Structure formats: C-alpha cells, structure tokens
C-alpha cells in the first residue's frame, strides 16, 4: 500500500512538472497575444478618435484653375514674412517652367501686399460675379487692402474674418495659375486653420529670424502645419546677417544660425538665408520688390535661390 501511494505521488509530481513545463512554454505566446491585443485596441481607439475628429471638418476643395498653393507663414509678426512672400512669388514667376503666378494677401488685419506690389484701387467684377485680381510685375494679386481704405482699421470679429477669407479664396477669378502664394497672417489661429483645412496646400514655408523669441513662435507654426497634414517645405532664415555698407563688417544682429538649428531639430531644412539689407527694405517700401528692381543683386539672388528650392521640392513630391 505504501508503495502504491508513493507511486501515485510520483505520477502526480510528474504530471505537475509536465504541466508547469508546458505552461512555461506557452507564457511567452500568451504574453505576445496579450501585447498584440493591447496594441490592436490602441490602434482601433486611435482610428476611432481620428474619425470623430474629422467629423464636421470641411472637405478640401481645390481652387478652380490653381495647380499648387504655397503658404508663407510665421509664428509672429515683424520677421519679414510678407516681404518674403512677395519676393518668393516673383522668384517663382521668374522660372522658365512657370507660366502664371498669383499672390493672395490673407493677412486681413494688416494687409501689406498692395503697397509692396505698388497696386491701388478696387477689383473689378467679372460676368460670373467674381473679383478680378489686380495685376503687376506679372503677378495676379488679391488683398483685403484693395477693398478698404489704406488707413482704415479693420475692426472685425472672428466670423467676419473667416467670411472674408472664404471670399478671397473662392470668389476671385484667378484663372489658370501654376502657383498661388498665400501670405498668411502671423500666428496659429482661425485663419491658418481655415485655409489649411479648406484647400489642398502643396507646402508651407516658415519664415523666422535667428532670434530666440522668434524661434519659439516659429516652432509653433511648423508644428501646427504638421498637425493639419500640410507639408513643411522648410525654413527661411530672414535677417540672418548684416553687412556694414561702409566697412563690409558682418554682424549677426539677431543671433547666428538660430533658425537653422531649429529646422534641424524638427527634421526640416533651411531653404535659404536672407540678409538684413537696406536695399530690401527700400524697394519693398517703394513698391518695387528687389527681385524685379535689382535682380542681379545678392539680395535678389537669395530670394531666387529660395524660389528655386521651393519649386524643386514641390516637383519632387509629384513624382
């Protein structure tokens, strides 16, 4: 009896050993299953959240006749965004591969394109009841500045601004354009979101000085475009260096290579550097942008280089 009891105990211990061995072999499989199941649930939740977020968002509709839209943006004002947008549009138009370019001033509160492009007057209305852009230097231009007095303040709430932006986008007879350059208002507010969500954008150009304060806002601008799935073509480092006209001494008034370091940290490139030069300021104030008034100058060549880089990057995405 004692022998049988001992034999029974041995069999039980053997079964326990085999069971634990099998369990040990299956634990990694179970853990992997649980892990994959958890990942599946997380992915399912992410897709569901994206679907809920997309509800109510407007569907992107291309602007009739416009092939590519390039937005020029900055996180804050005073960094030379509008000057860059004007000379970028003129630089793109100077390319042999481009036939027609438009320029839209979306900075409703502070339109500066009319003065920089030396344009005045109200736009005429076509037979289709669409506004006809004003034309100069080979560029078709539209701005809120054409619709109000130059010195009149625009005291509007958000809904009125959004309505104005919609009209500037949809109720303008742009004709056939290879590129439409949009001078965005500074910041990351309603106008930027509305334009990004309403029309397909080929790319965004972020303008910043090398100054730390400007770079903080430039980062916000770049990350905003990433969140709304607008490709960032790169950064323009404006006012990168000042060269004394008397002794040719070079000074980094706003800091050195700040925008380049920021771009690299975000995984973007610098499209080009624009110097702090009196020629750029004077020609802009006079309504004779440097790209057309002094195309052989080093300042104009800097803008032309940026325009060429923008065209190259957009054509590359089409392949």
mmCIF file of N, CA, C and O in Angstrom, residues 127-192:
data_model
loop_
_atom_site.group_PDB
_atom_site.id
_atom_site.type_symbol
_atom_site.label_atom_id
_atom_site.label_comp_id
_atom_site.label_asym_id
_atom_site.label_seq_id
_atom_site.Cartn_x
_atom_site.Cartn_y
_atom_site.Cartn_z
ATOM 1 N N UNK A 127 -18.215 88.699 -65.254
ATOM 2 C CA UNK A 127 -19.589 88.312 -65.588
ATOM 3 C C UNK A 127 -20.103 87.212 -64.666
ATOM 4 O O UNK A 127 -21.315 87.034 -64.509
ATOM 5 N N UNK A 128 -19.159 86.467 -64.071
ATOM 6 C CA UNK A 128 -19.528 85.392 -63.142
ATOM 7 C C UNK A 128 -19.663 85.909 -61.710
ATOM 8 O O UNK A 128 -19.760 85.122 -60.767
ATOM 9 N N UNK A 129 -19.636 87.224 -61.561
ATOM 10 C CA UNK A 129 -19.737 87.861 -60.240
ATOM 11 C C UNK A 129 -18.549 87.488 -59.343
ATOM 12 O O UNK A 129 -18.685 87.345 -58.127
ATOM 13 N N UNK A 130 -17.386 87.362 -59.971
ATOM 14 C CA UNK A 130 -16.151 87.076 -59.248
ATOM 15 C C UNK A 130 -15.219 88.274 -59.335
ATOM 16 O O UNK A 130 -15.173 88.960 -60.359
ATOM 17 N N UNK A 131 -14.455 88.517 -58.274
ATOM 18 C CA UNK A 131 -13.495 89.621 -58.281
ATOM 19 C C UNK A 131 -12.312 89.292 -59.180
ATOM 20 O O UNK A 131 -11.776 88.171 -59.132
ATOM 21 N N UNK A 132 -11.908 90.261 -59.981
ATOM 22 C CA UNK A 132 -10.765 90.079 -60.880
ATOM 23 C C UNK A 132 -9.517 90.612 -60.179
ATOM 24 O O UNK A 132 -9.477 91.777 -59.760
ATOM 25 N N UNK A 133 -8.483 89.782 -60.017
ATOM 26 C CA UNK A 133 -7.273 90.225 -59.310
ATOM 27 C C UNK A 133 -6.613 91.412 -60.010
ATOM 28 O O UNK A 133 -6.672 91.550 -61.236
ATOM 29 N N UNK A 134 -5.973 92.260 -59.222
ATOM 30 C CA UNK A 134 -5.150 93.323 -59.775
ATOM 31 C C UNK A 134 -3.827 92.716 -60.230
ATOM 32 O O UNK A 134 -3.393 91.678 -59.706
ATOM 33 N N UNK A 135 -3.175 93.379 -61.185
ATOM 34 C CA UNK A 135 -2.036 92.757 -61.866
ATOM 35 C C UNK A 135 -0.846 93.714 -61.897
ATOM 36 O O UNK A 135 -0.992 94.884 -62.262
ATOM 37 N N UNK A 136 0.310 93.211 -61.479
ATOM 38 C CA UNK A 136 1.550 93.980 -61.620
ATOM 39 C C UNK A 136 2.747 93.037 -61.539
ATOM 40 O O UNK A 136 2.694 92.006 -60.850
ATOM 41 N N UNK A 137 3.811 93.407 -62.257
ATOM 42 C CA UNK A 137 5.042 92.604 -62.298
ATOM 43 C C UNK A 137 4.767 91.158 -62.721
ATOM 44 O O UNK A 137 5.485 90.233 -62.325
ATOM 45 N N UNK A 138 3.698 90.959 -63.485
ATOM 46 C CA UNK A 138 3.374 89.613 -63.952
ATOM 47 C C UNK A 138 2.659 88.752 -62.924
ATOM 48 O O UNK A 138 2.473 87.551 -63.157
ATOM 49 N N UNK A 139 2.221 89.341 -61.805
ATOM 50 C CA UNK A 139 1.592 88.588 -60.725
ATOM 51 C C UNK A 139 0.146 89.052 -60.555
ATOM 52 O O UNK A 139 -0.131 90.257 -60.512
ATOM 53 N N UNK A 140 -0.776 88.118 -60.435
ATOM 54 C CA UNK A 140 -2.168 88.432 -60.130
ATOM 55 C C UNK A 140 -2.325 88.500 -58.612
ATOM 56 O O UNK A 140 -2.017 87.530 -57.911
ATOM 57 N N UNK A 141 -2.807 89.617 -58.118
ATOM 58 C CA UNK A 141 -2.837 89.853 -56.674
ATOM 59 C C UNK A 141 -4.252 90.135 -56.173
ATOM 60 O O UNK A 141 -5.041 90.790 -56.842
ATOM 61 N N UNK A 142 -4.521 89.628 -54.962
ATOM 62 C CA UNK A 142 -5.771 89.936 -54.285
ATOM 63 C C UNK A 142 -5.468 90.145 -52.808
ATOM 64 O O UNK A 142 -4.681 89.412 -52.208
ATOM 65 N N UNK A 143 -6.124 91.183 -52.249
ATOM 66 C CA UNK A 143 -5.873 91.537 -50.854
ATOM 67 C C UNK A 143 -7.077 92.273 -50.294
ATOM 68 O O UNK A 143 -7.804 92.953 -51.029
ATOM 69 N N UNK A 144 -7.278 92.151 -48.995
ATOM 70 C CA UNK A 144 -8.302 92.937 -48.331
ATOM 71 C C UNK A 144 -7.986 94.424 -48.455
ATOM 72 O O UNK A 144 -8.881 95.273 -48.403
ATOM 73 N N UNK A 145 -6.704 94.739 -48.652
ATOM 74 C CA UNK A 145 -6.301 96.124 -48.819
ATOM 75 C C UNK A 145 -6.888 96.777 -50.049
ATOM 76 O O UNK A 145 -6.927 98.011 -50.140
ATOM 77 N N UNK A 146 -7.353 95.977 -51.031
ATOM 78 C CA UNK A 146 -7.997 96.539 -52.215
ATOM 79 C C UNK A 146 -9.461 96.891 -51.949
ATOM 80 O O UNK A 146 -10.085 97.586 -52.748
ATOM 81 N N UNK A 147 -9.995 96.400 -50.846
ATOM 82 C CA UNK A 147 -11.430 96.536 -50.575
ATOM 83 C C UNK A 147 -11.734 97.566 -49.499
ATOM 84 O O UNK A 147 -12.896 97.908 -49.290
ATOM 85 N N UNK A 148 -10.706 98.022 -48.787
ATOM 86 C CA UNK A 148 -10.902 99.021 -47.731
ATOM 87 C C UNK A 148 -9.876 100.142 -47.925
ATOM 88 O O UNK A 148 -8.898 99.990 -48.661
ATOM 89 N N UNK A 149 -10.103 101.257 -47.259
ATOM 90 C CA UNK A 149 -9.140 102.349 -47.316
ATOM 91 C C UNK A 149 -7.819 101.920 -46.666
ATOM 92 O O UNK A 149 -7.804 101.137 -45.714
ATOM 93 N N UNK A 150 -6.719 102.452 -47.193
ATOM 94 C CA UNK A 150 -5.399 102.024 -46.734
ATOM 95 C C UNK A 150 -5.201 102.254 -45.239
ATOM 96 O O UNK A 150 -4.586 101.441 -44.551
ATOM 97 N N UNK A 151 -5.720 103.355 -44.719
ATOM 98 C CA UNK A 151 -5.501 103.683 -43.310
ATOM 99 C C UNK A 151 -6.670 103.275 -42.409
ATOM 100 O O UNK A 151 -6.617 103.498 -41.202
ATOM 101 N N UNK A 152 -7.712 102.676 -42.990
ATOM 102 C CA UNK A 152 -8.900 102.324 -42.209
ATOM 103 C C UNK A 152 -8.632 101.068 -41.389
ATOM 104 O O UNK A 152 -8.183 100.043 -41.937
ATOM 105 N N UNK A 153 -8.918 101.104 -40.089
ATOM 106 C CA UNK A 153 -8.731 99.891 -39.275
ATOM 107 C C UNK A 153 -9.828 98.872 -39.576
ATOM 108 O O UNK A 153 -10.983 99.236 -39.825
ATOM 109 N N UNK A 154 -9.461 97.607 -39.575
ATOM 110 C CA UNK A 154 -10.432 96.537 -39.791
ATOM 111 C C UNK A 154 -10.790 95.966 -38.425
ATOM 112 O O UNK A 154 -10.062 95.146 -37.863
ATOM 113 N N UNK A 155 -11.916 96.422 -37.885
ATOM 114 C CA UNK A 155 -12.343 96.016 -36.549
ATOM 115 C C UNK A 155 -13.420 94.948 -36.707
ATOM 116 O O UNK A 155 -14.623 95.242 -36.667
ATOM 117 N N UNK A 156 -12.990 93.731 -36.915
ATOM 118 C CA UNK A 156 -13.903 92.625 -37.170
ATOM 119 C C UNK A 156 -13.708 91.522 -36.146
ATOM 120 O O UNK A 156 -12.598 91.298 -35.653
ATOM 121 N N UNK A 157 -14.801 90.824 -35.875
ATOM 122 C CA UNK A 157 -14.723 89.625 -35.061
ATOM 123 C C UNK A 157 -14.381 88.424 -35.940
ATOM 124 O O UNK A 157 -14.341 88.530 -37.160
ATOM 125 N N UNK A 158 -14.158 87.287 -35.278
ATOM 126 C CA UNK A 158 -13.683 86.104 -35.983
ATOM 127 C C UNK A 158 -14.547 85.650 -37.135
ATOM 128 O O UNK A 158 -14.042 85.307 -38.209
ATOM 129 N N UNK A 159 -15.871 85.651 -36.973
ATOM 130 C CA UNK A 159 -16.752 85.167 -38.033
ATOM 131 C C UNK A 159 -16.660 86.033 -39.279
ATOM 132 O O UNK A 159 -16.711 85.526 -40.408
ATOM 133 N N UNK A 160 -16.511 87.332 -39.100
ATOM 134 C CA UNK A 160 -16.393 88.230 -40.245
ATOM 135 C C UNK A 160 -15.072 88.000 -40.974
ATOM 136 O O UNK A 160 -15.008 88.035 -42.209
ATOM 137 N N UNK A 161 -14.025 87.761 -40.202
ATOM 138 C CA UNK A 161 -12.718 87.481 -40.806
ATOM 139 C C UNK A 161 -12.766 86.191 -41.613
ATOM 140 O O UNK A 161 -12.262 86.125 -42.740
ATOM 141 N N UNK A 162 -13.410 85.149 -41.043
ATOM 142 C CA UNK A 162 -13.491 83.875 -41.747
ATOM 143 C C UNK A 162 -14.303 84.011 -43.035
ATOM 144 O O UNK A 162 -13.977 83.404 -44.059
ATOM 145 N N UNK A 163 -15.362 84.823 -42.981
ATOM 146 C CA UNK A 163 -16.161 85.054 -44.180
ATOM 147 C C UNK A 163 -15.341 85.775 -45.253
ATOM 148 O O UNK A 163 -15.431 85.451 -46.443
ATOM 149 N N UNK A 164 -14.509 86.731 -44.825
ATOM 150 C CA UNK A 164 -13.660 87.460 -45.769
ATOM 151 C C UNK A 164 -12.644 86.527 -46.413
ATOM 152 O O UNK A 164 -12.389 86.597 -47.629
ATOM 153 N N UNK A 165 -12.056 85.646 -45.620
ATOM 154 C CA UNK A 165 -11.079 84.690 -46.148
ATOM 155 C C UNK A 165 -11.732 83.769 -47.166
ATOM 156 O O UNK A 165 -11.165 83.472 -48.231
ATOM 157 N N UNK A 166 -12.934 83.309 -46.866
ATOM 158 C CA UNK A 166 -13.654 82.435 -47.794
ATOM 159 C C UNK A 166 -13.894 83.147 -49.127
ATOM 160 O O UNK A 166 -13.757 82.541 -50.204
ATOM 161 N N UNK A 167 -14.235 84.427 -49.066
ATOM 162 C CA UNK A 167 -14.470 85.194 -50.303
ATOM 163 C C UNK A 167 -13.171 85.390 -51.077
ATOM 164 O O UNK A 167 -13.150 85.317 -52.301
ATOM 165 N N UNK A 168 -12.076 85.653 -50.363
ATOM 166 C CA UNK A 168 -10.791 85.842 -51.040
ATOM 167 C C UNK A 168 -10.306 84.556 -51.696
ATOM 168 O O UNK A 168 -9.572 84.595 -52.685
ATOM 169 N N UNK A 169 -10.696 83.423 -51.152
ATOM 170 C CA UNK A 169 -10.290 82.149 -51.721
ATOM 171 C C UNK A 169 -11.197 81.715 -52.869
ATOM 172 O O UNK A 169 -10.718 81.260 -53.915
ATOM 173 N N UNK A 170 -12.516 81.863 -52.660
ATOM 174 C CA UNK A 170 -13.480 81.240 -53.564
ATOM 175 C C UNK A 170 -14.140 82.205 -54.546
ATOM 176 O O UNK A 170 -14.677 81.764 -55.564
ATOM 177 N N UNK A 171 -14.136 83.493 -54.252
ATOM 178 C CA UNK A 171 -14.857 84.440 -55.100
ATOM 179 C C UNK A 171 -13.901 85.354 -55.862
ATOM 180 O O UNK A 171 -14.173 86.547 -56.052
ATOM 181 N N UNK A 172 -12.793 84.793 -56.260
ATOM 182 C CA UNK A 172 -11.796 85.510 -57.067
ATOM 183 C C UNK A 172 -11.560 84.716 -58.343
ATOM 184 O O UNK A 172 -11.400 83.499 -58.310
ATOM 185 N N UNK A 173 -11.565 85.409 -59.460
ATOM 186 C CA UNK A 173 -11.325 84.751 -60.746
ATOM 187 C C UNK A 173 -9.820 84.702 -61.015
ATOM 188 O O UNK A 173 -9.259 85.556 -61.717
ATOM 189 N N UNK A 174 -9.191 83.688 -60.437
ATOM 190 C CA UNK A 174 -7.741 83.574 -60.554
ATOM 191 C C UNK A 174 -7.301 83.160 -61.957
ATOM 192 O O UNK A 174 -6.172 83.428 -62.362
ATOM 193 N N UNK A 175 -8.175 82.499 -62.693
ATOM 194 C CA UNK A 175 -7.770 81.981 -63.991
ATOM 195 C C UNK A 175 -6.908 80.754 -63.802
ATOM 196 O O UNK A 175 -6.968 80.061 -62.778
ATOM 197 N N UNK A 176 -6.075 80.467 -64.783
ATOM 198 C CA UNK A 176 -5.172 79.312 -64.711
ATOM 199 C C UNK A 176 -3.852 79.744 -64.061
ATOM 200 O O UNK A 176 -3.128 80.579 -64.610
ATOM 201 N N UNK A 177 -3.564 79.188 -62.890
ATOM 202 C CA UNK A 177 -2.329 79.503 -62.165
ATOM 203 C C UNK A 177 -1.517 78.238 -61.920
ATOM 204 O O UNK A 177 -2.056 77.206 -61.512
ATOM 205 N N UNK A 178 -0.227 78.340 -62.160
ATOM 206 C CA UNK A 178 0.660 77.243 -61.770
ATOM 207 C C UNK A 178 0.881 77.258 -60.259
ATOM 208 O O UNK A 178 0.919 76.210 -59.620
ATOM 209 N N UNK A 179 1.016 78.479 -59.715
ATOM 210 C CA UNK A 179 1.255 78.614 -58.280
ATOM 211 C C UNK A 179 0.473 79.802 -57.730
ATOM 212 O O UNK A 179 0.423 80.867 -58.352
ATOM 213 N N UNK A 180 -0.116 79.588 -56.558
ATOM 214 C CA UNK A 180 -0.720 80.666 -55.794
ATOM 215 C C UNK A 180 0.023 80.746 -54.465
ATOM 216 O O UNK A 180 0.009 79.799 -53.673
ATOM 217 N N UNK A 181 0.680 81.866 -54.234
ATOM 218 C CA UNK A 181 1.410 82.083 -52.983
ATOM 219 C C UNK A 181 0.494 82.856 -52.036
ATOM 220 O O UNK A 181 -0.046 83.900 -52.406
ATOM 221 N N UNK A 182 0.308 82.324 -50.833
ATOM 222 C CA UNK A 182 -0.562 82.966 -49.845
ATOM 223 C C UNK A 182 0.288 83.515 -48.708
ATOM 224 O O UNK A 182 1.014 82.772 -48.046
ATOM 225 N N UNK A 183 0.173 84.819 -48.514
ATOM 226 C CA UNK A 183 0.833 85.469 -47.381
ATOM 227 C C UNK A 183 -0.093 85.332 -46.173
ATOM 228 O O UNK A 183 -1.099 86.025 -46.065
ATOM 229 N N UNK A 184 0.243 84.415 -45.275
ATOM 230 C CA UNK A 184 -0.607 84.125 -44.125
ATOM 231 C C UNK A 184 -0.423 85.177 -43.035
ATOM 232 O O UNK A 184 0.642 85.798 -42.925
ATOM 233 N N UNK A 185 -1.436 85.398 -42.203
ATOM 234 C CA UNK A 185 -1.241 86.277 -41.042
ATOM 235 C C UNK A 185 -0.331 85.598 -40.032
ATOM 236 O O UNK A 185 -0.207 84.365 -40.039
ATOM 237 N N UNK A 186 0.305 86.354 -39.169
ATOM 238 C CA UNK A 186 1.164 85.729 -38.153
ATOM 239 C C UNK A 186 0.340 84.945 -37.137
ATOM 240 O O UNK A 186 -0.833 85.243 -36.915
ATOM 241 N N UNK A 187 0.967 83.953 -36.540
ATOM 242 C CA UNK A 187 0.292 83.192 -35.500
ATOM 243 C C UNK A 187 -0.234 81.855 -35.986
ATOM 244 O O UNK A 187 0.062 81.391 -37.095
ATOM 245 N N UNK A 188 -1.051 81.226 -35.129
ATOM 246 C CA UNK A 188 -1.599 79.895 -35.424
ATOM 247 C C UNK A 188 -3.081 79.861 -35.063
ATOM 248 O O UNK A 188 -3.536 78.991 -34.318
ATOM 249 N N UNK A 189 -3.843 80.810 -35.610
ATOM 250 C CA UNK A 189 -5.240 80.941 -35.229
ATOM 251 C C UNK A 189 -6.218 80.430 -36.262
ATOM 252 O O UNK A 189 -5.917 79.543 -37.072
ATOM 253 N N UNK A 190 -7.412 81.042 -36.251
ATOM 254 C CA UNK A 190 -8.522 80.584 -37.088
ATOM 255 C C UNK A 190 -8.211 80.646 -38.582
ATOM 256 O O UNK A 190 -8.562 79.734 -39.332
ATOM 257 N N UNK A 191 -7.577 81.728 -39.018
ATOM 258 C CA UNK A 191 -7.322 81.891 -40.449
ATOM 259 C C UNK A 191 -6.399 80.783 -40.958
ATOM 260 O O UNK A 191 -6.658 80.174 -42.009
ATOM 261 N N UNK A 192 -5.337 80.515 -40.222
ATOM 262 C CA UNK A 192 -4.406 79.474 -40.642
ATOM 263 C C UNK A 192 -5.098 78.115 -40.719
ATOM 264 O O UNK A 192 -4.914 77.355 -41.684
#
